[in-house]
Amino acid sequence: MAKVPFLNLYDINEKVKDEILASISNVIESGWYILGEQVELFEKEFAKYCEAEHCIAVGNGLEALKLLLLAYDIGPGDEVIVPSNTFIATWIAVTHCGATPVPVEPDEKSYNLDTNKVRSSITSRTKAIIPVHLYGQPVDMEPLIELARENNLLVLEDAAQSQGAKYNGRRVGSLAHGGATSFYPGKNLGALGDGGAVITNDQAVANKVRNLRNYGSDEKYVHSEIGYNSRLDEIQAAILRVKLREIELWNERRRNIAKMYTVGLEELDIITPYVPHFATPVWHLYVVSTKHRDALQEFLLEKGISTSIHYPIPPHQQSCYKKDYAEIKLPLAERMSKAILSLPMSPTLSDEDVEYVIMSIKEFFHKLT
Ligand SMILES: *Cc1c(COP(=O)(O)O)cnc(C)c1O
């Protein structure tokens, strides 16, 4: 194994292993495994954590996005504005609803949605905007929400990478009409399997998502919609309840690591993440940018340091979307994908690990000159 892994999930889960085992044992003994007490309690606790009125736990992050869009009646003929530089799930959720993802290039400093660029992409078919709090960095939501209000659009947050992040002191995900998140094992709040959730302050939307996730049913064997099967398991909910108690501590550790990186890499020919005044990020990823990206990644690998790229191919260049987006130019997303590098980031990294990464990057740049 690498000296410094990119992310070691074992180390994270090992810290709470005894509590997790006890919680799984309780679920086994309860004799109830789908939509029971654990999911209900987790939904209450996660809603409170997100400062949202409602949380509906579902099968994964993609389904959370999709059910949220469907609950707002987004479908064929509708356009939904998405970032050009996101994980492909944001786009796929829109496509699954029959609507069209309309990509907008990011702000060059923050890598997040830029309200001015969103403005010029609005058409008479636009129904919603999906800001993604990419890498755990909050999007500048106020101007975006204002723009949406002027144009009668929905703002649906993709908060899969940003559990716990704050925008002007308020948790992301519950800042607008609704949010979706993912509990994929590698997220800041990760299950030991798949999971996701919708959060919203709108009671009717919450009811609709609750109905859709369970075969379009509010009452056993009575079906008002042709719904889906997308439910969080009791066992995963029980595990997430244990890990939710740790997330603030873990996010704080991520912030300390990020600070070490930012200070340590200051004088090098490398662009470190920009943190706007409104942001309390949670550093799902620590992404630097350099024109020597590939050489740096290889050099670090030789030093026993694993890094990653989020993401090497933007959605519009993936073969599943390439044909439909052949006419569309997104040079920024393309340029970014060739220059970005995600450094090791995990709450279990030691100061020595982080210092070793910084030292190795310095060594790489000194050799260059
Ligand atoms: C992980 C992720 C998702 C999807 O989550 P899954 O649980 O893997 O389906 C959606 N959007 C973004 C930005 C993500 O990072």
XYZ file of C-alpha atoms and ligand atoms in Angstrom:
384
model
C 0.000 0.000 0.000
C 1.010 3.603 -0.576
C 2.817 5.459 2.214
C 0.141 8.118 1.981
C -3.082 6.728 0.517
C -5.466 9.048 -1.264
C -8.264 8.013 1.086
C -8.224 5.020 3.402
C -11.813 4.162 4.272
C -10.747 1.357 6.558
C -8.955 3.804 8.859
C -12.047 5.980 9.105
C -14.495 3.176 9.801
C -12.121 1.399 12.154
C -12.373 4.361 14.530
C -16.073 3.695 15.106
C -16.096 -0.028 14.404
C -17.354 -1.122 17.834
C -20.263 1.317 17.748
C -21.090 0.286 14.191
C -21.073 -3.400 15.112
C -23.359 -2.723 18.079
C -25.757 -0.733 15.887
C -25.866 -3.490 13.243
C -26.520 -6.046 15.959
C -29.470 -3.951 17.181
C -30.926 -3.881 13.681
C -30.602 -7.661 13.337
C -32.349 -8.134 16.666
C -35.144 -5.733 15.754
C -36.269 -8.099 12.981
C -37.141 -5.065 10.782
C -34.827 -4.188 7.885
C -36.487 -1.712 5.511
C -38.088 1.657 6.407
C -38.129 1.272 10.150
C -37.006 3.089 13.258
C -33.365 3.599 12.212
C -34.255 5.329 8.948
C -36.814 7.472 10.732
C -34.338 8.514 13.419
C -31.575 9.128 10.906
C -33.883 11.304 8.813
C -34.716 13.420 11.861
C -31.080 13.719 12.916
C -29.764 14.476 9.436
C -32.498 17.051 8.766
C -31.557 18.801 11.996
C -27.868 18.674 11.080
C -28.636 20.219 7.662
C -30.980 22.828 9.173
C -33.727 21.456 6.925
C -37.296 20.680 7.844
C -37.471 17.368 6.030
C -35.054 14.595 5.112
C -36.022 11.581 3.033
C -33.428 8.811 2.934
C -33.109 7.006 -0.393
C -30.978 4.418 -2.156
C -28.095 6.607 -3.374
C -27.149 10.127 -4.412
C -28.172 9.756 -8.039
C -31.667 8.656 -6.993
C -31.861 11.496 -4.493
C -31.254 13.988 -7.308
C -33.644 12.219 -9.645
C -36.510 11.937 -7.132
C -36.046 15.585 -6.168
C -36.324 16.640 -9.826
C -39.349 14.383 -10.358
C -41.042 15.720 -7.231
C -40.847 19.173 -8.846
C -42.359 17.763 -12.048
C -39.256 18.223 -14.153
C -39.491 16.124 -17.288
C -39.376 16.011 -21.082
C -39.050 19.423 -22.739
C -37.492 21.012 -19.658
C -33.955 22.330 -19.452
C -31.911 22.116 -16.273
C -28.708 24.123 -15.861
C -25.809 22.025 -14.558
C -22.068 22.665 -14.116
C -19.826 21.581 -16.996
C -17.259 20.294 -14.484
C -19.252 18.083 -12.129
C -19.403 14.361 -11.425
C -21.568 12.867 -14.153
C -24.383 11.938 -11.716
C -25.623 15.548 -11.778
C -26.206 15.271 -15.529
C -27.511 11.710 -15.511
C -30.207 12.524 -12.951
C -31.546 15.216 -15.300
C -31.393 12.878 -18.311
C -33.190 10.105 -16.396
C -36.117 12.488 -15.839
C -36.353 13.062 -19.590
C -35.118 16.654 -19.251
C -32.023 18.181 -20.879
C -28.863 19.073 -18.954
C -27.602 22.490 -20.084
C -23.960 22.844 -19.041
C -22.502 26.121 -17.781
C -18.796 26.748 -17.318
C -17.470 27.386 -13.803
C -15.976 30.476 -12.261
C -12.241 30.110 -12.868
C -11.199 30.838 -9.315
C -13.684 28.756 -7.337
C -14.466 26.039 -9.933
C -18.107 26.511 -8.891
C -21.147 27.846 -10.788
C -20.890 31.464 -11.838
C -24.227 33.321 -11.688
C -23.376 35.558 -14.652
C -22.687 32.592 -16.885
C -25.879 30.927 -15.652
C -27.855 34.066 -16.586
C -26.891 33.863 -20.249
C -27.891 30.181 -20.453
C -31.504 30.681 -19.339
C -34.110 30.037 -22.038
C -37.910 29.811 -22.037
C -37.537 26.079 -21.348
C -35.292 26.409 -18.294
C -36.968 24.984 -15.182
C -34.175 24.563 -12.657
C -30.537 25.199 -11.784
C -28.432 22.582 -10.010
C -25.516 24.204 -8.186
C -22.990 21.563 -7.089
C -20.942 22.427 -4.005
C -17.970 20.838 -5.689
C -15.101 19.443 -3.597
C -16.992 20.578 -0.468
C -16.798 24.289 -1.420
C -20.107 26.171 -1.185
C -21.406 27.869 -4.309
C -22.183 31.598 -4.027
C -25.894 30.961 -3.481
C -27.376 34.420 -2.850
C -26.965 35.866 -6.362
C -27.975 32.527 -7.836
C -31.173 32.344 -5.776
C -31.943 35.952 -6.708
C -31.465 35.190 -10.406
C -33.711 32.131 -10.052
C -36.397 34.203 -8.335
C -36.366 36.788 -11.140
C -36.823 34.031 -13.702
C -39.179 31.818 -11.727
C -36.703 28.921 -11.612
C -36.011 26.220 -9.040
C -32.639 25.935 -7.325
C -31.859 22.337 -6.396
C -28.534 21.821 -4.657
C -26.270 18.855 -5.299
C -24.722 18.534 -1.848
C -23.148 15.098 -2.365
C -19.643 16.431 -1.676
C -20.507 19.008 0.946
C -22.109 17.499 4.047
C -21.633 20.054 6.792
C -20.344 22.894 4.606
C -21.701 26.360 5.366
C -22.563 29.347 3.219
C -22.635 32.578 5.259
C -23.016 30.452 8.385
C -25.882 28.326 7.068
C -25.647 24.683 6.024
C -25.695 24.019 2.309
C -28.360 21.728 0.844
C -31.231 23.526 2.576
C -30.610 27.020 1.196
C -33.131 26.901 -1.641
C -35.948 24.619 -2.890
C -34.278 21.337 -2.090
C -31.024 19.442 -1.969
C -29.715 15.979 -2.646
C -26.798 14.221 -1.016
C -24.978 10.912 -1.207
C -23.682 8.559 1.473
C -21.420 6.647 -0.893
C -18.588 5.268 1.302
C -16.036 7.859 0.128
C -18.169 10.941 0.868
C -17.567 13.015 4.007
C -20.497 11.201 5.616
C -20.266 7.734 4.089
C -22.209 4.540 4.723
C -20.754 1.031 4.317
C -22.647 0.719 1.067
C -24.879 2.950 -1.022
C -27.172 5.601 0.378
C -28.498 9.072 -0.293
C -31.010 11.646 0.909
C -33.217 14.496 -0.211
C -33.582 17.486 2.058
C -36.169 20.216 1.657
C -38.237 22.725 3.569
C -41.248 22.071 1.347
C -43.720 19.657 2.940
C -45.455 18.746 -0.335
C -42.149 17.939 -2.046
C -41.065 15.858 0.947
C -44.305 13.878 0.746
C -43.863 13.351 -2.971
C -40.276 12.050 -2.588
C -41.385 9.769 0.257
C -44.084 8.383 -2.009
C -41.806 7.987 -5.054
C -39.015 6.188 -3.176
C -41.438 3.468 -2.099
C -43.320 2.347 -5.228
C -45.502 5.439 -5.300
C -47.162 4.305 -2.131
C -48.154 6.140 1.044
C -50.076 3.200 2.368
C -49.131 -0.455 1.990
C -50.380 -1.938 -1.311
C -52.034 1.328 -2.354
C -50.213 3.060 -5.240
C -50.884 6.616 -6.384
C -47.824 6.911 -8.676
C -45.726 4.606 -10.810
C -42.937 5.038 -8.317
C -39.480 3.614 -7.705
C -37.774 1.387 -5.211
C -35.096 3.585 -3.668
C -34.856 3.182 0.079
C -31.978 3.468 2.528
C -31.480 0.185 4.440
C -32.065 0.114 8.187
C -28.499 -1.164 8.637
C -27.025 1.718 6.634
C -29.176 4.219 8.534
C -27.940 2.784 11.837
C -24.316 3.064 10.646
C -24.867 6.619 9.412
C -26.305 7.608 12.797
C -23.035 6.543 14.419
C -20.933 8.404 11.849
C -23.099 11.543 11.941
C -21.931 12.015 15.542
C -18.330 12.248 14.277
C -18.698 14.323 11.140
C -18.075 17.730 12.694
C -14.805 16.492 14.153
C -13.808 14.855 10.889
C -14.647 17.947 8.841
C -12.616 20.065 11.266
C -9.645 17.763 10.755
C -10.079 18.119 6.979
C -9.979 21.908 7.417
C -6.725 21.627 9.396
C -5.179 19.472 6.692
C -6.323 21.899 3.998
C -4.737 24.784 5.905
C -1.445 22.890 6.132
C -1.486 22.252 2.385
C -2.369 25.838 1.498
C 0.377 27.322 3.677
C 2.896 24.644 2.716
C 2.422 25.037 -1.036
C 2.253 28.839 -0.998
C 5.312 29.775 -2.970
C 5.200 27.100 -5.621
C 4.018 27.264 -9.225
C 0.795 25.536 -8.248
C -2.700 26.946 -7.774
C -4.230 26.037 -4.421
C -7.997 26.220 -3.755
C -9.631 29.614 -3.427
C -11.880 30.019 -0.382
C -14.366 32.921 -0.701
C -15.373 35.002 2.332
C -18.810 33.356 2.576
C -17.464 29.810 2.684
C -16.915 27.263 5.422
C -15.784 24.388 3.198
C -15.572 20.733 4.244
C -12.789 19.685 1.868
C -14.287 16.571 0.388
C -11.318 17.008 -1.954
C -8.279 19.255 -1.918
C -7.729 20.081 -5.577
C -4.656 21.885 -6.881
C -3.956 22.899 -10.441
C -0.687 22.927 -12.373
C 0.414 22.623 -15.970
C 2.839 19.927 -14.795
C -0.019 17.795 -13.495
C 0.832 14.443 -15.074
C 4.526 14.639 -14.185
C 3.686 15.696 -10.627
C 1.223 12.845 -10.197
C 3.817 10.345 -11.398
C 6.524 11.821 -9.169
C 4.258 11.595 -6.116
C 3.346 8.029 -6.924
C 7.041 7.123 -6.934
C 7.214 8.709 -3.479
C 4.392 6.452 -2.293
C 1.726 9.190 -2.423
C -1.580 8.379 -4.127
C -3.449 11.199 -5.794
C -6.523 11.286 -7.990
C -8.247 13.424 -10.657
C -11.795 14.727 -10.250
C -12.605 14.400 -13.049
C -10.354 13.366 -15.938
C -13.107 13.588 -18.602
C -15.931 16.161 -18.360
C -19.477 14.793 -18.868
C -19.939 16.334 -22.335
C -16.889 14.426 -23.612
C -18.023 11.062 -22.250
C -19.158 8.712 -24.976
C -22.666 8.579 -23.479
C -23.115 12.347 -24.023
C -20.574 13.136 -26.758
C -23.005 12.919 -29.651
C -25.618 15.189 -28.077
C -23.046 17.824 -27.084
C -20.816 17.739 -30.172
C -21.711 21.361 -31.036
C -21.150 22.731 -27.554
C -17.831 24.274 -26.574
C -16.782 23.996 -22.948
C -13.083 24.855 -23.052
C -12.778 25.660 -19.368
C -14.026 22.264 -18.209
C -11.720 20.638 -20.741
C -8.709 22.709 -19.690
C -9.399 22.083 -15.996
C -9.618 18.338 -16.444
C -6.033 18.367 -17.734
C -4.562 20.502 -14.943
C -6.298 19.469 -11.713
C -4.966 17.040 -9.138
C -6.634 15.913 -5.912
C -4.118 15.513 -3.081
C -4.586 12.930 -0.318
C -7.461 14.070 1.895
C -8.868 12.110 4.771
C -9.542 12.965 8.424
C -7.222 10.111 9.386
C -4.103 11.597 7.742
C -1.454 12.544 10.287
C 0.447 15.837 10.288
C 3.508 13.838 9.226
C 1.608 12.430 6.228
C 0.595 15.924 5.132
C 4.096 17.319 5.663
C 5.533 14.478 3.618
C 3.149 15.300 0.736
C 4.097 18.998 0.912
C 7.816 18.203 1.035
C 7.520 15.890 -1.939
C 5.664 18.491 -4.009
C 8.357 21.060 -3.133
C 10.998 18.584 -4.212
C 9.224 18.118 -7.542
C 9.134 21.840 -8.280
C 12.733 22.437 -7.168
C 13.860 19.735 -9.578
C 11.972 21.470 -12.369
C 13.869 24.740 -11.998
C -21.156 11.153 -5.491
C -21.891 12.181 -6.206
C -23.205 11.987 -6.654
C -23.899 10.669 -6.681
O -23.904 9.904 -5.551
P -24.083 8.317 -5.604
O -24.507 7.978 -4.232
O -22.768 7.735 -5.990
O -25.146 7.987 -6.601
C -23.869 13.068 -7.214
N -23.272 14.248 -7.374
C -21.997 14.470 -6.996
C -21.410 15.830 -7.191
C -21.256 13.444 -6.411
O -19.991 13.672 -6.055
